[in-house]
Amino acid sequence: MPSTSTSTSTCDSARTLDPPVSRTPVGVEIMTGQETPARLPGEASPHPAHRLLARDAGEYLFVGLRGGGRPVTSPHEPHEPLDATAPHEPFDAPGLPLAPGDVCFYDVHRVPALDFREPFRATTFLLPADLLGLADSDVGRIARTPVARSSRLGTLLSPLLSDLARATAEARPPVGEMLAWNAVNLLATLAAEQLGTAAPGTTGAPGTPAAPGEPGTQGAPGTPDSSGARSPVLGRILEYVELHLTDPDLSPETIARAHHISVRYLHKLFRDEGTTVGRWILRRRLEECRRDLMRHGRGSRTIAAVAARWGFLSATHFSRVFRSAYGMSPREWRDTAGRGARTGPR
């Protein structure tokens, strides 16, 4: 599970400083820096045929995905690792343009070269692809489709990822672990959206399906569409929900009252995003219960205690909705997760 690390490097000197590393049990490395890195971290030398282009200063976010220890291929990519002498792609191949705040996925076995004309800050997440529910074949598909900061989803999640990276690097366990899980949560949402085949409920850890009746990421607030920028009120509401998930009294009425809006308007905000307030709260609580059961396993909190911690008043109701969402009981998930079992969406 993640390790978090903070690194700073400079492009001008072409050297990378060794980052201080703090480890938490989630399987991710998070590197933040105030200066331009000479290269992205990975398991291969950058190849000039794979270039990321940028002309503006600012912060850029990169997500390096680890697969099964071999280069990830797609129908349009060679089946062997790229090297500087291989004629797989022309050296003058057009690069992938980025803008400040964009989130760019890449394969750590096929590290892109950086062609940035201005100094920039880089925040880099390194994590196993399957932690986001991605197969090896998925990685190549999203590596060439960055999430634009100007997109509807990017507008919300790009600054959140940046803030989470800094906060995770500075926090002590178990807060750092929880923050790292939140970052994984957001990255899973971005990956699923970029694939265009979002499995239900991919806002959570790998294979996290939606709450019962949830239609997948089409129902997740923050999914991009052509209707324009999201209401800033909704962004504040989502943050409020995250902060109050453990409160069993969290309801549309309390949310509306806290934001000085009507319940009717609150429902409209979520309806415009393709979901409902209740489904969103249920989904997020199930995700957090699932993580707690996986992190702590046997011998710590009881299943009923985990459910109560995240706002479920009835253990029976919790077990029923958990099974409906994940295809197994909370006890089955707790017992198999500890052995590294991976469940996919139903």
PDB file of C-alpha atoms in Angstrom, residues 34-328:
ATOM      1  CA  GLN A  34       9.107  23.299  -6.143  1.00  0.00           C
ATOM      2  CA  GLU A  35      11.558  23.038  -9.022  1.00  0.00           C
ATOM      3  CA  THR A  36      11.694  21.420 -12.437  1.00  0.00           C
ATOM      4  CA  PRO A  37      12.634  17.706 -12.514  1.00  0.00           C
ATOM      5  CA  ALA A  38      15.190  16.615 -15.098  1.00  0.00           C
ATOM      6  CA  ARG A  39      13.096  13.547 -15.882  1.00  0.00           C
ATOM      7  CA  LEU A  40      10.098  11.608 -14.667  1.00  0.00           C
ATOM      8  CA  PRO A  41      10.744   8.652 -12.364  1.00  0.00           C
ATOM      9  CA  GLY A  42      10.456   5.244 -13.943  1.00  0.00           C
ATOM     10  CA  GLU A  43      12.159   2.005 -14.874  1.00  0.00           C
ATOM     11  CA  ALA A  44      13.444   3.005 -18.306  1.00  0.00           C
ATOM     12  CA  SER A  45      15.352   5.899 -19.826  1.00  0.00           C
ATOM     13  CA  PRO A  46      13.158   8.542 -21.480  1.00  0.00           C
ATOM     14  CA  HIS A  47      12.800   8.073 -25.220  1.00  0.00           C
ATOM     15  CA  PRO A  48      12.606  11.170 -27.453  1.00  0.00           C
ATOM     16  CA  ALA A  49       9.850   9.603 -29.550  1.00  0.00           C
ATOM     17  CA  HIS A  50       7.598   9.832 -26.491  1.00  0.00           C
ATOM     18  CA  ARG A  51       7.596  13.489 -25.523  1.00  0.00           C
ATOM     19  CA  LEU A  52       5.485  15.640 -23.291  1.00  0.00           C
ATOM     20  CA  LEU A  53       5.375  19.244 -24.429  1.00  0.00           C
ATOM     21  CA  ALA A  54       4.658  22.360 -22.397  1.00  0.00           C
ATOM     22  CA  ARG A  55       5.299  26.028 -22.989  1.00  0.00           C
ATOM     23  CA  ASP A  56       4.002  27.534 -19.753  1.00  0.00           C
ATOM     24  CA  ALA A  57       5.301  27.635 -16.217  1.00  0.00           C
ATOM     25  CA  GLY A  58       3.175  26.185 -13.428  1.00  0.00           C
ATOM     26  CA  GLU A  59       2.455  22.890 -11.706  1.00  0.00           C
ATOM     27  CA  TYR A  60       1.959  19.694 -13.696  1.00  0.00           C
ATOM     28  CA  LEU A  61       0.705  16.394 -12.279  1.00  0.00           C
ATOM     29  CA  PHE A  62       2.038  13.032 -13.452  1.00  0.00           C
ATOM     30  CA  VAL A  63       0.850   9.534 -12.590  1.00  0.00           C
ATOM     31  CA  GLY A  64       3.399   6.781 -13.190  1.00  0.00           C
ATOM     32  CA  LEU A  65       1.769   3.356 -13.371  1.00  0.00           C
ATOM     33  CA  ARG A  66       3.595   0.152 -12.534  1.00  0.00           C
ATOM     34  CA  GLY A  67       2.437  -2.967 -14.304  1.00  0.00           C
ATOM     35  CA  GLY A  68       3.692  -6.520 -14.209  1.00  0.00           C
ATOM     36  CA  GLY A  69       7.350  -5.694 -14.725  1.00  0.00           C
ATOM     37  CA  ARG A  70       7.220  -5.520 -18.517  1.00  0.00           C
ATOM     38  CA  PRO A  71       6.441  -2.776 -21.034  1.00  0.00           C
ATOM     39  CA  VAL A  72       2.745  -2.226 -21.576  1.00  0.00           C
ATOM     40  CA  THR A  73       1.723  -2.496 -25.188  1.00  0.00           C
ATOM     41  CA  SER A  74      -1.224  -1.514 -27.278  1.00  0.00           C
ATOM     42  CA  PRO A  75      -2.113  -2.276 -30.910  1.00  0.00           C
ATOM     43  CA  HIS A  76      -0.242   0.879 -31.931  1.00  0.00           C
ATOM     44  CA  GLU A  77       2.828   0.389 -29.752  1.00  0.00           C
ATOM     45  CA  PRO A  78       5.866  -1.885 -30.133  1.00  0.00           C
ATOM     46  CA  HIS A  79       6.034  -5.038 -28.062  1.00  0.00           C
ATOM     47  CA  GLU A  80       9.604  -4.395 -26.903  1.00  0.00           C
ATOM     48  CA  PRO A  81      10.991  -1.636 -24.683  1.00  0.00           C
ATOM     49  CA  LEU A  82      11.872   1.530 -26.524  1.00  0.00           C
ATOM     50  CA  ASP A  83      15.515   2.487 -26.774  1.00  0.00           C
ATOM     51  CA  ALA A  84      17.267   5.372 -28.423  1.00  0.00           C
ATOM     52  CA  THR A  85      18.426   3.338 -31.447  1.00  0.00           C
ATOM     53  CA  ALA A  86      15.239   1.428 -32.198  1.00  0.00           C
ATOM     54  CA  PRO A  87      13.324   2.688 -35.263  1.00  0.00           C
ATOM     55  CA  HIS A  88       9.913   2.081 -33.683  1.00  0.00           C
ATOM     56  CA  GLU A  89       8.770   5.671 -34.002  1.00  0.00           C
ATOM     57  CA  PRO A  90      10.161   8.731 -35.775  1.00  0.00           C
ATOM     58  CA  PHE A  91      12.161  11.067 -33.584  1.00  0.00           C
ATOM     59  CA  ASP A  92      10.181  14.002 -34.946  1.00  0.00           C
ATOM     60  CA  ALA A  93       6.895  12.402 -33.864  1.00  0.00           C
ATOM     61  CA  PRO A  94       4.585  15.038 -32.443  1.00  0.00           C
ATOM     62  CA  GLY A  95       4.656  15.238 -28.694  1.00  0.00           C
ATOM     63  CA  LEU A  96       1.735  15.353 -26.310  1.00  0.00           C
ATOM     64  CA  PRO A  97       0.985  18.960 -25.320  1.00  0.00           C
ATOM     65  CA  LEU A  98       0.223  19.731 -21.677  1.00  0.00           C
ATOM     66  CA  ALA A  99      -0.878  22.821 -19.787  1.00  0.00           C
ATOM     67  CA  PRO A 100      -0.373  23.705 -16.111  1.00  0.00           C
ATOM     68  CA  GLY A 101      -2.639  21.634 -13.886  1.00  0.00           C
ATOM     69  CA  ASP A 102      -3.082  18.822 -16.417  1.00  0.00           C
ATOM     70  CA  VAL A 103      -2.902  15.273 -15.052  1.00  0.00           C
ATOM     71  CA  CYS A 104      -0.867  12.954 -17.281  1.00  0.00           C
ATOM     72  CA  PHE A 105      -0.688   9.169 -16.816  1.00  0.00           C
ATOM     73  CA  TYR A 106       2.372   7.291 -18.045  1.00  0.00           C
ATOM     74  CA  ASP A 107       3.831   3.789 -17.953  1.00  0.00           C
ATOM     75  CA  VAL A 108       6.968   3.556 -15.794  1.00  0.00           C
ATOM     76  CA  HIS A 109       8.362   1.083 -18.366  1.00  0.00           C
ATOM     77  CA  ARG A 110       7.901   3.660 -21.161  1.00  0.00           C
ATOM     78  CA  VAL A 111       8.883   6.922 -19.532  1.00  0.00           C
ATOM     79  CA  PRO A 112       8.185   9.947 -21.741  1.00  0.00           C
ATOM     80  CA  ALA A 113      10.816  12.613 -22.293  1.00  0.00           C
ATOM     81  CA  LEU A 114      10.051  16.130 -21.082  1.00  0.00           C
ATOM     82  CA  ASP A 115      10.151  19.002 -23.562  1.00  0.00           C
ATOM     83  CA  PHE A 116       9.209  21.918 -21.328  1.00  0.00           C
ATOM     84  CA  ARG A 117      10.324  25.394 -22.340  1.00  0.00           C
ATOM     85  CA  GLU A 118       9.729  27.076 -18.975  1.00  0.00           C
ATOM     86  CA  PRO A 119      10.629  26.039 -15.412  1.00  0.00           C
ATOM     87  CA  PHE A 120       7.771  24.139 -13.825  1.00  0.00           C
ATOM     88  CA  ARG A 121       6.765  22.308 -10.664  1.00  0.00           C
ATOM     89  CA  ALA A 122       5.978  18.611 -10.809  1.00  0.00           C
ATOM     90  CA  THR A 123       3.826  16.501  -8.557  1.00  0.00           C
ATOM     91  CA  THR A 124       4.233  12.811  -9.373  1.00  0.00           C
ATOM     92  CA  PHE A 125       2.271   9.817  -8.115  1.00  0.00           C
ATOM     93  CA  LEU A 126       3.824   6.367  -8.585  1.00  0.00           C
ATOM     94  CA  LEU A 127       1.556   3.400  -7.928  1.00  0.00           C
ATOM     95  CA  PRO A 128       0.630  -0.071  -9.179  1.00  0.00           C
ATOM     96  CA  ALA A 129      -1.811   0.059 -12.062  1.00  0.00           C
ATOM     97  CA  ASP A 130      -4.038  -2.536 -10.442  1.00  0.00           C
ATOM     98  CA  LEU A 131      -4.478  -0.281  -7.422  1.00  0.00           C
ATOM     99  CA  LEU A 132      -6.621   1.829  -9.765  1.00  0.00           C
ATOM    100  CA  GLY A 133      -8.357  -1.257 -11.144  1.00  0.00           C
ATOM    101  CA  LEU A 134      -6.372  -1.070 -14.407  1.00  0.00           C
ATOM    102  CA  ALA A 135      -5.185  -4.025 -16.463  1.00  0.00           C
ATOM    103  CA  ASP A 136      -1.847  -3.774 -18.268  1.00  0.00           C
ATOM    104  CA  SER A 137      -3.666  -3.177 -21.538  1.00  0.00           C
ATOM    105  CA  ASP A 138      -5.461  -0.178 -20.020  1.00  0.00           C
ATOM    106  CA  VAL A 139      -2.279   1.701 -19.180  1.00  0.00           C
ATOM    107  CA  GLY A 140      -1.299   2.359 -22.783  1.00  0.00           C
ATOM    108  CA  ARG A 141      -4.785   3.676 -23.502  1.00  0.00           C
ATOM    109  CA  ILE A 142      -4.722   6.388 -20.872  1.00  0.00           C
ATOM    110  CA  ALA A 143      -1.033   7.259 -21.191  1.00  0.00           C
ATOM    111  CA  ARG A 144      -1.737   9.421 -24.237  1.00  0.00           C
ATOM    112  CA  THR A 145      -4.908  11.094 -22.975  1.00  0.00           C
ATOM    113  CA  PRO A 146      -4.126  13.579 -20.188  1.00  0.00           C
ATOM    114  CA  VAL A 147      -6.888  14.984 -18.036  1.00  0.00           C
ATOM    115  CA  ALA A 148      -6.998  18.671 -18.885  1.00  0.00           C
ATOM    116  CA  ARG A 149      -7.065  21.107 -15.999  1.00  0.00           C
ATOM    117  CA  SER A 150      -9.701  23.009 -17.976  1.00  0.00           C
ATOM    118  CA  SER A 151     -12.036  19.992 -18.164  1.00  0.00           C
ATOM    119  CA  ARG A 152     -14.904  19.717 -15.771  1.00  0.00           C
ATOM    120  CA  LEU A 153     -13.343  16.808 -13.896  1.00  0.00           C
ATOM    121  CA  GLY A 154      -9.882  18.363 -13.989  1.00  0.00           C
ATOM    122  CA  THR A 155     -11.171  21.640 -12.598  1.00  0.00           C
ATOM    123  CA  LEU A 156     -12.275  19.856  -9.433  1.00  0.00           C
ATOM    124  CA  LEU A 157      -9.685  17.109  -9.005  1.00  0.00           C
ATOM    125  CA  SER A 158      -6.413  18.655 -10.190  1.00  0.00           C
ATOM    126  CA  PRO A 159      -6.101  21.121  -7.282  1.00  0.00           C
ATOM    127  CA  LEU A 160      -7.325  18.467  -4.838  1.00  0.00           C
ATOM    128  CA  LEU A 161      -4.612  16.049  -5.969  1.00  0.00           C
ATOM    129  CA  SER A 162      -1.995  18.752  -5.620  1.00  0.00           C
ATOM    130  CA  ASP A 163      -3.138  19.583  -2.091  1.00  0.00           C
ATOM    131  CA  LEU A 164      -3.345  15.908  -1.117  1.00  0.00           C
ATOM    132  CA  ALA A 165       0.196  15.269  -2.340  1.00  0.00           C
ATOM    133  CA  ARG A 166       1.627  17.987  -0.136  1.00  0.00           C
ATOM    134  CA  ALA A 167      -0.524  17.097   2.851  1.00  0.00           C
ATOM    135  CA  THR A 168       0.288  13.377   2.590  1.00  0.00           C
ATOM    136  CA  ALA A 169       4.021  14.025   2.502  1.00  0.00           C
ATOM    137  CA  GLU A 170       3.798  16.148   5.653  1.00  0.00           C
ATOM    138  CA  ALA A 171       1.281  14.110   7.654  1.00  0.00           C
ATOM    139  CA  ARG A 172       1.996  11.433  10.202  1.00  0.00           C
ATOM    140  CA  PRO A 173       0.323   8.023  10.161  1.00  0.00           C
ATOM    141  CA  PRO A 174      -2.516   7.225  10.174  1.00  0.00           C
ATOM    142  CA  VAL A 175      -3.536  10.590   8.682  1.00  0.00           C
ATOM    143  CA  GLY A 176      -1.022  10.219   5.857  1.00  0.00           C
ATOM    144  CA  GLU A 177      -2.448   6.801   5.031  1.00  0.00           C
ATOM    145  CA  MET A 178      -5.982   8.157   4.830  1.00  0.00           C
ATOM    146  CA  LEU A 179      -4.869  11.068   2.661  1.00  0.00           C
ATOM    147  CA  ALA A 180      -3.024   8.680   0.358  1.00  0.00           C
ATOM    148  CA  TRP A 181      -6.188   6.601   0.001  1.00  0.00           C
ATOM    149  CA  ASN A 182      -8.066   9.754  -0.940  1.00  0.00           C
ATOM    150  CA  ALA A 183      -5.502  10.445  -3.657  1.00  0.00           C
ATOM    151  CA  VAL A 184      -5.898   6.880  -4.957  1.00  0.00           C
ATOM    152  CA  ASN A 185      -9.654   7.413  -4.926  1.00  0.00           C
ATOM    153  CA  LEU A 186      -9.389  10.500  -7.114  1.00  0.00           C
ATOM    154  CA  LEU A 187      -6.889   8.922  -9.489  1.00  0.00           C
ATOM    155  CA  ALA A 188      -9.149   5.885  -9.939  1.00  0.00           C
ATOM    156  CA  THR A 189     -11.949   8.243 -10.930  1.00  0.00           C
ATOM    157  CA  LEU A 190      -9.732   9.984 -13.477  1.00  0.00           C
ATOM    158  CA  ALA A 191      -8.450   6.704 -14.908  1.00  0.00           C
ATOM    159  CA  ALA A 192     -11.926   5.249 -15.296  1.00  0.00           C
ATOM    160  CA  GLU A 193     -13.198   8.385 -16.980  1.00  0.00           C
ATOM    161  CA  GLN A 194     -10.252   8.498 -19.387  1.00  0.00           C
ATOM    162  CA  LEU A 195     -10.784   4.880 -20.359  1.00  0.00           C
ATOM    163  CA  GLY A 196     -14.361   5.711 -21.199  1.00  0.00           C
ATOM    164  CA  THR A 197     -15.484   2.363 -19.816  1.00  0.00           C
ATOM    165  CA  ALA A 198     -15.899   3.368 -16.208  1.00  0.00           C
ATOM    166  CA  ALA A 199     -16.981   0.485 -14.079  1.00  0.00           C
ATOM    167  CA  PRO A 200     -19.641   1.367 -11.535  1.00  0.00           C
ATOM    168  CA  GLY A 201     -18.275   3.256  -8.602  1.00  0.00           C
ATOM    169  CA  THR A 202     -14.688   3.612  -9.778  1.00  0.00           C
ATOM    170  CA  THR A 203     -14.227   6.511  -7.453  1.00  0.00           C
ATOM    171  CA  GLY A 204     -12.814   4.065  -4.946  1.00  0.00           C
ATOM    172  CA  ALA A 205     -10.030   1.538  -4.785  1.00  0.00           C
ATOM    173  CA  PRO A 206      -9.682  -1.051  -7.555  1.00  0.00           C
ATOM    174  CA  GLY A 207     -12.880  -2.821  -8.393  1.00  0.00           C
ATOM    175  CA  THR A 208     -15.014  -0.587  -6.206  1.00  0.00           C
ATOM    176  CA  PRO A 209     -18.520  -0.786  -7.648  1.00  0.00           C
ATOM    177  CA  ALA A 210     -21.215   1.743  -7.136  1.00  0.00           C
ATOM    178  CA  ALA A 211     -23.709   1.739  -4.383  1.00  0.00           C
ATOM    179  CA  PRO A 212     -26.876  -0.154  -5.274  1.00  0.00           C
ATOM    180  CA  GLY A 213     -28.662   1.560  -8.115  1.00  0.00           C
ATOM    181  CA  GLU A 214     -25.698   3.787  -8.965  1.00  0.00           C
ATOM    182  CA  PRO A 215     -25.109   3.970 -12.721  1.00  0.00           C
ATOM    183  CA  GLY A 216     -21.312   4.172 -12.585  1.00  0.00           C
ATOM    184  CA  THR A 217     -19.239   7.291 -13.110  1.00  0.00           C
ATOM    185  CA  GLN A 218     -22.023   8.742 -15.167  1.00  0.00           C
ATOM    186  CA  GLY A 219     -23.573   9.267 -11.749  1.00  0.00           C
ATOM    187  CA  ALA A 220     -20.462  10.587 -10.031  1.00  0.00           C
ATOM    188  CA  PRO A 221     -20.358  14.312  -9.418  1.00  0.00           C
ATOM    189  CA  GLY A 222     -17.419  15.655 -11.331  1.00  0.00           C
ATOM    190  CA  THR A 223     -17.837  13.625 -14.513  1.00  0.00           C
ATOM    191  CA  PRO A 224     -17.027  15.900 -17.439  1.00  0.00           C
ATOM    192  CA  ASP A 225     -19.676  16.794 -19.920  1.00  0.00           C
ATOM    193  CA  SER A 226     -20.342  19.615 -22.329  1.00  0.00           C
ATOM    194  CA  SER A 227     -22.587  21.632 -20.089  1.00  0.00           C
ATOM    195  CA  GLY A 228     -19.817  23.861 -18.726  1.00  0.00           C
ATOM    196  CA  ALA A 229     -18.157  24.427 -15.399  1.00  0.00           C
ATOM    197  CA  ARG A 230     -19.565  22.933 -12.256  1.00  0.00           C
ATOM    198  CA  SER A 231     -21.258  25.104  -9.698  1.00  0.00           C
ATOM    199  CA  PRO A 232     -18.762  26.089  -6.987  1.00  0.00           C
ATOM    200  CA  VAL A 233     -21.529  25.337  -4.491  1.00  0.00           C
ATOM    201  CA  LEU A 234     -21.398  21.653  -5.429  1.00  0.00           C
ATOM    202  CA  GLY A 235     -17.652  21.568  -4.878  1.00  0.00           C
ATOM    203  CA  ARG A 236     -18.125  22.906  -1.352  1.00  0.00           C
ATOM    204  CA  ILE A 237     -20.932  20.434  -0.741  1.00  0.00           C
ATOM    205  CA  LEU A 238     -18.754  17.476  -1.750  1.00  0.00           C
ATOM    206  CA  GLU A 239     -16.039  18.645   0.632  1.00  0.00           C
ATOM    207  CA  TYR A 240     -18.642  18.981   3.389  1.00  0.00           C
ATOM    208  CA  VAL A 241     -19.860  15.436   2.765  1.00  0.00           C
ATOM    209  CA  GLU A 242     -16.289  14.109   3.008  1.00  0.00           C
ATOM    210  CA  LEU A 243     -15.805  15.835   6.352  1.00  0.00           C
ATOM    211  CA  HIS A 244     -19.092  14.528   7.779  1.00  0.00           C
ATOM    212  CA  LEU A 245     -19.268  10.960   6.439  1.00  0.00           C
ATOM    213  CA  THR A 246     -18.941   9.598   9.967  1.00  0.00           C
ATOM    214  CA  ASP A 247     -21.969  11.562  11.161  1.00  0.00           C
ATOM    215  CA  PRO A 248     -25.039   9.286  11.100  1.00  0.00           C
ATOM    216  CA  ASP A 249     -27.231  12.397  10.950  1.00  0.00           C
ATOM    217  CA  LEU A 250     -25.748  13.517   7.629  1.00  0.00           C
ATOM    218  CA  SER A 251     -28.726  14.052   5.344  1.00  0.00           C
ATOM    219  CA  PRO A 252     -29.914  16.286   2.518  1.00  0.00           C
ATOM    220  CA  GLU A 253     -31.563  18.516   5.108  1.00  0.00           C
ATOM    221  CA  THR A 254     -28.404  19.038   7.161  1.00  0.00           C
ATOM    222  CA  ILE A 255     -26.304  19.578   4.023  1.00  0.00           C
ATOM    223  CA  ALA A 256     -28.737  22.116   2.605  1.00  0.00           C
ATOM    224  CA  ARG A 257     -28.967  23.951   5.913  1.00  0.00           C
ATOM    225  CA  ALA A 258     -25.182  24.145   6.245  1.00  0.00           C
ATOM    226  CA  HIS A 259     -24.899  25.723   2.796  1.00  0.00           C
ATOM    227  CA  HIS A 260     -27.914  28.026   3.081  1.00  0.00           C
ATOM    228  CA  ILE A 261     -29.705  26.482   0.123  1.00  0.00           C
ATOM    229  CA  SER A 262     -33.008  24.669  -0.213  1.00  0.00           C
ATOM    230  CA  VAL A 263     -33.210  20.878  -0.211  1.00  0.00           C
ATOM    231  CA  ARG A 264     -34.853  21.098  -3.602  1.00  0.00           C
ATOM    232  CA  TYR A 265     -31.885  23.004  -5.030  1.00  0.00           C
ATOM    233  CA  LEU A 266     -29.475  20.520  -3.441  1.00  0.00           C
ATOM    234  CA  HIS A 267     -31.225  17.636  -5.161  1.00  0.00           C
ATOM    235  CA  LYS A 268     -31.099  19.537  -8.448  1.00  0.00           C
ATOM    236  CA  LEU A 269     -27.324  19.977  -8.180  1.00  0.00           C
ATOM    237  CA  PHE A 270     -26.818  16.228  -7.817  1.00  0.00           C
ATOM    238  CA  ARG A 271     -29.482  15.396 -10.378  1.00  0.00           C
ATOM    239  CA  ASP A 272     -27.634  17.539 -12.918  1.00  0.00           C
ATOM    240  CA  GLU A 273     -24.595  15.336 -12.265  1.00  0.00           C
ATOM    241  CA  GLY A 274     -26.587  12.140 -12.822  1.00  0.00           C
ATOM    242  CA  THR A 275     -26.865  10.927  -9.242  1.00  0.00           C
ATOM    243  CA  THR A 276     -28.605  11.666  -5.952  1.00  0.00           C
ATOM    244  CA  VAL A 277     -27.408  12.928  -2.596  1.00  0.00           C
ATOM    245  CA  GLY A 278     -28.271   9.655  -0.885  1.00  0.00           C
ATOM    246  CA  ARG A 279     -26.478   7.490  -3.432  1.00  0.00           C
ATOM    247  CA  TRP A 280     -23.357   9.613  -3.223  1.00  0.00           C
ATOM    248  CA  ILE A 281     -23.230   9.460   0.574  1.00  0.00           C
ATOM    249  CA  LEU A 282     -23.864   5.705   0.551  1.00  0.00           C
ATOM    250  CA  ARG A 283     -21.172   5.092  -2.040  1.00  0.00           C
ATOM    251  CA  ARG A 284     -18.560   7.060  -0.129  1.00  0.00           C
ATOM    252  CA  ARG A 285     -19.399   5.361   3.171  1.00  0.00           C
ATOM    253  CA  LEU A 286     -19.148   1.934   1.596  1.00  0.00           C
ATOM    254  CA  GLU A 287     -15.775   2.812   0.104  1.00  0.00           C
ATOM    255  CA  GLU A 288     -14.409   3.902   3.461  1.00  0.00           C
ATOM    256  CA  CYS A 289     -15.769   0.814   5.218  1.00  0.00           C
ATOM    257  CA  ARG A 290     -14.173  -1.349   2.553  1.00  0.00           C
ATOM    258  CA  ARG A 291     -10.815   0.307   3.134  1.00  0.00           C
ATOM    259  CA  ASP A 292     -11.077  -0.013   6.906  1.00  0.00           C
ATOM    260  CA  LEU A 293     -11.855  -3.711   6.642  1.00  0.00           C
ATOM    261  CA  MET A 294      -8.915  -4.237   4.302  1.00  0.00           C
ATOM    262  CA  ARG A 295      -6.465  -2.199   6.376  1.00  0.00           C
ATOM    263  CA  HIS A 296      -7.270  -3.654   9.759  1.00  0.00           C
ATOM    264  CA  GLY A 297      -8.431  -7.183   8.942  1.00  0.00           C
ATOM    265  CA  ARG A 298      -9.133  -9.516  11.832  1.00  0.00           C
ATOM    266  CA  GLY A 299      -8.291  -8.768  15.403  1.00  0.00           C
ATOM    267  CA  SER A 300      -9.110  -5.061  15.505  1.00  0.00           C
ATOM    268  CA  ARG A 301     -12.492  -3.447  15.002  1.00  0.00           C
ATOM    269  CA  THR A 302     -15.533  -5.616  14.548  1.00  0.00           C
ATOM    270  CA  ILE A 303     -17.517  -5.295  11.348  1.00  0.00           C
ATOM    271  CA  ALA A 304     -20.320  -3.627  13.287  1.00  0.00           C
ATOM    272  CA  ALA A 305     -17.840  -1.121  14.728  1.00  0.00           C
ATOM    273  CA  VAL A 306     -16.507  -0.259  11.268  1.00  0.00           C
ATOM    274  CA  ALA A 307     -20.037   0.241   9.986  1.00  0.00           C
ATOM    275  CA  ALA A 308     -20.941   2.453  12.946  1.00  0.00           C
ATOM    276  CA  ARG A 309     -17.792   4.507  12.514  1.00  0.00           C
ATOM    277  CA  TRP A 310     -18.883   5.487   8.995  1.00  0.00           C
ATOM    278  CA  GLY A 311     -22.435   6.385   9.865  1.00  0.00           C
ATOM    279  CA  PHE A 312     -24.340   3.122   9.413  1.00  0.00           C
ATOM    280  CA  LEU A 313     -26.872   2.769  12.225  1.00  0.00           C
ATOM    281  CA  SER A 314     -27.756  -0.833  11.412  1.00  0.00           C
ATOM    282  CA  ALA A 315     -25.166  -3.584  10.942  1.00  0.00           C
ATOM    283  CA  THR A 316     -27.756  -5.654   9.095  1.00  0.00           C
ATOM    284  CA  HIS A 317     -28.470  -2.852   6.643  1.00  0.00           C
ATOM    285  CA  PHE A 318     -24.722  -2.300   6.165  1.00  0.00           C
ATOM    286  CA  SER A 319     -24.120  -5.968   5.370  1.00  0.00           C
ATOM    287  CA  ARG A 320     -26.975  -5.985   2.875  1.00  0.00           C
ATOM    288  CA  VAL A 321     -25.853  -2.912   0.914  1.00  0.00           C
ATOM    289  CA  PHE A 322     -22.192  -3.989   1.077  1.00  0.00           C
ATOM    290  CA  ARG A 323     -23.031  -7.369  -0.471  1.00  0.00           C
ATOM    291  CA  SER A 324     -25.170  -5.676  -3.122  1.00  0.00           C
ATOM    292  CA  ALA A 325     -22.300  -3.351  -4.043  1.00  0.00           C
ATOM    293  CA  TYR A 326     -19.323  -5.718  -3.866  1.00  0.00           C
ATOM    294  CA  GLY A 327     -20.769  -9.178  -4.391  1.00  0.00           C
ATOM    295  CA  MET A 328     -19.619 -10.496  -1.023  1.00  0.00           C
TER     296      MET A 328
END
